[in-house]
PDB file of C-alpha atoms in Angstrom:
ATOM      1  CA  MET J 242     102.304 -46.662 -66.106  1.00 66.00           C
ATOM      2  CA  ASP J 243     100.177 -47.347 -62.978  1.00 75.00           C
ATOM      3  CA  LEU J 244      99.023 -44.024 -61.698  1.00 81.00           C
ATOM      4  CA  GLU J 245      96.181 -43.294 -58.918  1.00 88.00           C
ATOM      5  CA  ILE J 246      94.303 -40.127 -58.910  1.00 93.00           C
ATOM      6  CA  ILE J 247      93.682 -38.200 -55.540  1.00 95.00           C
ATOM      7  CA  ILE J 248      91.050 -35.742 -55.533  1.00 95.00           C
ATOM      8  CA  CYS J 249      91.075 -32.812 -53.134  1.00 95.00           C
ATOM      9  CA  GLY J 250      88.206 -30.525 -52.524  1.00 94.00           C
ATOM     10  CA  LYS J 251      88.002 -26.967 -51.610  1.00 91.00           C
ATOM     11  CA  THR J 252      85.352 -24.847 -49.558  1.00 90.00           C
ATOM     12  CA  ARG J 253      85.864 -21.404 -48.801  1.00 86.00           C
ATOM     13  CA  GLY J 254      84.976 -19.832 -45.663  1.00 84.00           C
ATOM     14  CA  GLU J 255      84.798 -16.299 -44.480  1.00 86.00           C
ATOM     15  CA  GLY J 256      87.089 -13.712 -45.858  1.00 82.00           C
ATOM     16  CA  ASP J 257      89.990 -15.425 -47.646  1.00 78.00           C
ATOM     17  CA  THR J 258      89.875 -18.840 -45.551  1.00 82.00           C
ATOM     18  CA  ARG J 259      89.757 -22.148 -47.309  1.00 86.00           C
ATOM     19  CA  HIS J 260      89.305 -25.595 -46.297  1.00 92.00           C
ATOM     20  CA  ILE J 261      90.837 -28.562 -48.398  1.00 95.00           C
ATOM     21  CA  VAL J 262      90.114 -32.063 -47.740  1.00 95.00           C
ATOM     22  CA  ILE J 263      90.953 -35.234 -49.651  1.00 96.00           C
ATOM     23  CA  THR J 264      87.493 -36.349 -51.201  1.00 96.00           C
ATOM     24  CA  ASP J 265      88.850 -39.335 -53.158  1.00 96.00           C
ATOM     25  CA  GLY J 266      91.907 -41.606 -52.661  1.00 96.00           C
ATOM     26  CA  ASN J 267      94.667 -42.205 -50.244  1.00 96.00           C
ATOM     27  CA  ALA J 268      97.908 -40.344 -49.994  1.00 97.00           C
ATOM     28  CA  GLU J 269      99.823 -42.564 -47.743  1.00 97.00           C
ATOM     29  CA  GLY J 270     103.055 -43.613 -49.066  1.00 96.00           C
ATOM     30  CA  LYS J 271     102.596 -41.922 -52.388  1.00 96.00           C
ATOM     31  CA  ARG J 272     104.677 -39.769 -54.514  1.00 96.00           C
ATOM     32  CA  ILE J 273     102.021 -36.982 -55.770  1.00 96.00           C
ATOM     33  CA  VAL J 274     102.016 -34.324 -58.097  1.00 97.00           C
ATOM     34  CA  ILE J 275      99.310 -31.835 -58.180  1.00 97.00           C
ATOM     35  CA  VAL J 276      98.381 -30.550 -61.654  1.00 96.00           C
ATOM     36  CA  ASP J 277      96.668 -27.151 -61.978  1.00 96.00           C
ATOM     37  CA  ASP J 278      96.316 -24.775 -64.758  1.00 97.00           C
ATOM     38  CA  LEU J 279      97.495 -21.619 -63.237  1.00 96.00           C
ATOM     39  CA  VAL J 280      98.865 -20.260 -59.793  1.00 97.00           C
ATOM     40  CA  GLN J 281      98.689 -16.787 -58.619  1.00 97.00           C
ATOM     41  CA  THR J 282      99.515 -16.462 -54.991  1.00 96.00           C
ATOM     42  CA  GLY J 283      99.195 -20.091 -54.584  1.00 95.00           C
ATOM     43  CA  GLY J 284      97.020 -20.375 -51.209  1.00 94.00           C
ATOM     44  CA  THR J 285      94.925 -23.363 -52.369  1.00 93.00           C
ATOM     45  CA  LEU J 286      97.964 -25.169 -53.953  1.00 96.00           C
ATOM     46  CA  TYR J 287      99.802 -24.659 -50.711  1.00 97.00           C
ATOM     47  CA  GLU J 288      96.913 -25.834 -48.562  1.00 95.00           C
ATOM     48  CA  CYS J 289      96.539 -28.925 -50.837  1.00 97.00           C
ATOM     49  CA  GLY J 290     100.087 -29.667 -50.638  1.00 97.00           C
ATOM     50  CA  LYS J 291      99.893 -29.457 -46.914  1.00 97.00           C
ATOM     51  CA  VAL J 292      96.938 -31.617 -46.506  1.00 97.00           C
ATOM     52  CA  LEU J 293      98.394 -34.418 -48.675  1.00 98.00           C
ATOM     53  CA  LYS J 294     101.635 -34.422 -46.635  1.00 97.00           C
ATOM     54  CA  GLU J 295      99.635 -34.621 -43.392  1.00 97.00           C
ATOM     55  CA  ALA J 296      97.934 -37.765 -44.859  1.00 97.00           C
ATOM     56  CA  GLY J 297     101.325 -39.430 -45.353  1.00 98.00           C
ATOM     57  CA  ALA J 298     102.622 -38.694 -48.944  1.00 97.00           C
ATOM     58  CA  LEU J 299     106.026 -39.490 -49.340  1.00 97.00           C
ATOM     59  CA  SER J 300     106.528 -36.481 -51.421  1.00 96.00           C
ATOM     60  CA  VAL J 301     104.453 -33.734 -52.744  1.00 97.00           C
ATOM     61  CA  ASN J 302     105.206 -31.889 -56.174  1.00 97.00           C
ATOM     62  CA  ALA J 303     103.244 -29.232 -58.141  1.00 98.00           C
ATOM     63  CA  PHE J 304     102.767 -28.919 -62.037  1.00 98.00           C
ATOM     64  CA  VAL J 305     101.242 -25.656 -62.937  1.00 98.00           C
ATOM     65  CA  THR J 306     101.041 -24.446 -66.610  1.00 97.00           C
ATOM     66  CA  HIS J 307     100.599 -21.044 -66.114  1.00 98.00           C
ATOM     67  CA  ALA J 308     102.725 -19.357 -63.380  1.00 97.00           C
ATOM     68  CA  VAL J 309     101.270 -16.033 -63.046  1.00 98.00           C
ATOM     69  CA  PHE J 310     102.756 -15.261 -59.610  1.00 98.00           C
ATOM     70  CA  PRO J 311     101.694 -11.703 -59.106  1.00 97.00           C
ATOM     71  CA  LYS J 312     104.112  -9.390 -56.756  1.00 96.00           C
ATOM     72  CA  GLU J 313     106.785 -12.082 -56.988  1.00 96.00           C
ATOM     73  CA  SER J 314     104.472 -14.372 -54.876  1.00 97.00           C
ATOM     74  CA  TRP J 315     106.745 -17.440 -56.185  1.00 97.00           C
ATOM     75  CA  LYS J 316     109.201 -16.324 -53.316  1.00 97.00           C
ATOM     76  CA  ARG J 317     106.816 -18.072 -50.646  1.00 97.00           C
ATOM     77  CA  PHE J 318     107.514 -21.500 -52.423  1.00 97.00           C
ATOM     78  CA  ALA J 319     111.261 -21.144 -52.741  1.00 96.00           C
ATOM     79  CA  LEU J 320     113.642 -22.615 -50.210  1.00 93.00           C
ATOM     80  CA  GLY J 321     113.179 -21.082 -46.869  1.00 94.00           C
ATOM     81  CA  GLY J 322     109.705 -19.474 -47.959  1.00 96.00           C
ATOM     82  CA  ASP J 323     106.611 -19.878 -45.796  1.00 97.00           C
ATOM     83  CA  ARG J 324     104.781 -22.179 -48.396  1.00 97.00           C
ATOM     84  CA  ALA J 325     108.091 -24.203 -49.101  1.00 96.00           C
ATOM     85  CA  CYS J 326     106.203 -27.588 -49.249  1.00 96.00           C
ATOM     86  CA  PHE J 327     106.895 -28.922 -52.532  1.00 98.00           C
ATOM     87  CA  ASP J 328     109.690 -31.313 -53.489  1.00 97.00           C
ATOM     88  CA  LYS J 329     109.512 -29.896 -56.966  1.00 98.00           C
ATOM     89  CA  PHE J 330     107.595 -27.357 -58.605  1.00 98.00           C
ATOM     90  CA  TRP J 331     107.299 -27.675 -62.499  1.00 98.00           C
ATOM     91  CA  VAL J 332     105.966 -24.545 -64.457  1.00 98.00           C
ATOM     92  CA  THR J 333     106.042 -23.979 -68.129  1.00 97.00           C
ATOM     93  CA  ASN J 334     107.490 -20.587 -69.624  1.00 96.00           C
ATOM     94  CA  SER J 335     104.171 -19.602 -70.990  1.00 96.00           C
ATOM     95  CA  ILE J 336     104.646 -16.315 -69.005  1.00 97.00           C
ATOM     96  CA  PRO J 337     108.575 -15.573 -69.315  1.00 96.00           C
ATOM     97  CA  THR J 338     108.293 -12.364 -67.739  1.00 96.00           C
ATOM     98  CA  VAL J 339     107.907 -14.288 -64.261  1.00 97.00           C
ATOM     99  CA  THR J 340     109.667 -17.684 -65.081  1.00 97.00           C
ATOM    100  CA  ASP J 341     112.864 -15.974 -66.229  1.00 96.00           C
ATOM    101  CA  TYR J 342     113.061 -14.712 -62.724  1.00 95.00           C
ATOM    102  CA  LEU J 343     112.472 -18.171 -60.903  1.00 96.00           C
ATOM    103  CA  PRO J 344     115.314 -19.207 -58.630  1.00 94.00           C
ATOM    104  CA  ASN J 345     117.583 -22.196 -59.816  1.00 88.00           C
ATOM    105  CA  ASP J 346     117.307 -23.491 -56.271  1.00 87.00           C
ATOM    106  CA  GLY J 347     116.327 -27.475 -57.131  1.00 92.00           C
ATOM    107  CA  ILE J 348     112.552 -26.662 -56.271  1.00 96.00           C
ATOM    108  CA  PHE J 349     111.315 -24.713 -59.426  1.00 97.00           C
ATOM    109  CA  GLU J 350     112.046 -26.041 -62.857  1.00 97.00           C
ATOM    110  CA  VAL J 351     110.766 -24.262 -65.795  1.00 97.00           C
ATOM    111  CA  LEU J 352     109.772 -26.408 -68.929  1.00 96.00           C
ATOM    112  CA  ASP J 353     110.246 -24.691 -72.145  1.00 95.00           C
ATOM    113  CA  LEU J 354     107.126 -24.549 -74.681  1.00 94.00           C
ATOM    114  CA  MET J 355     109.014 -22.981 -77.435  1.00 89.00           C
ATOM    115  CA  GLU J 356     109.899 -26.058 -79.639  1.00 87.00           C
ATOM    116  CA  THR J 357     106.351 -27.418 -79.337  1.00 87.00           C
ATOM    117  CA  ILE J 358     104.779 -24.289 -80.185  1.00 86.00           C
ATOM    118  CA  ILE J 359     106.636 -23.695 -83.207  1.00 87.00           C
ATOM    119  CA  ASN J 360     106.392 -27.398 -84.529  1.00 87.00           C
ATOM    120  CA  ASP J 361     102.729 -27.144 -83.819  1.00 87.00           C
ATOM    121  CA  LEU J 362     102.755 -23.777 -85.807  1.00 88.00           C
ATOM    122  CA  ASP J 363     104.647 -25.122 -88.797  1.00 86.00           C
ATOM    123  CA  HIS J 364     102.482 -28.330 -88.526  1.00 83.00           C
ATOM    124  CA  PHE J 365      99.139 -26.259 -89.208  1.00 78.00           C
ATOM    125  CA  SER J 366     100.476 -23.468 -91.402  1.00 71.00           C
TER     126      SER J 366
END
């Protein structure tokens, strides 16, 4: 698989402001997946997705291991939300109290960790 890495950098301004720039790589004409460890309100993730689309990305998707999403902040990324900039948003079910409530709207897809965890525990026990 021939993959290219694009790096985005973040600087924080006053208050809750942030500035995202592409520091390495070219997004033009690319299908992009942003990989992150966790998402809470998703402000930085959204700003990064917006910058990549403005730079000419064909599609921008997100993969996040832990979907924390306090106060149902995932709703902002769902269809019609003010942060609905991702074509696909993959998360694992590491926090099922959140992921069990994500909509089946074609944007969110929950990847099940249970079989992998059980197999790993069986292997090491």
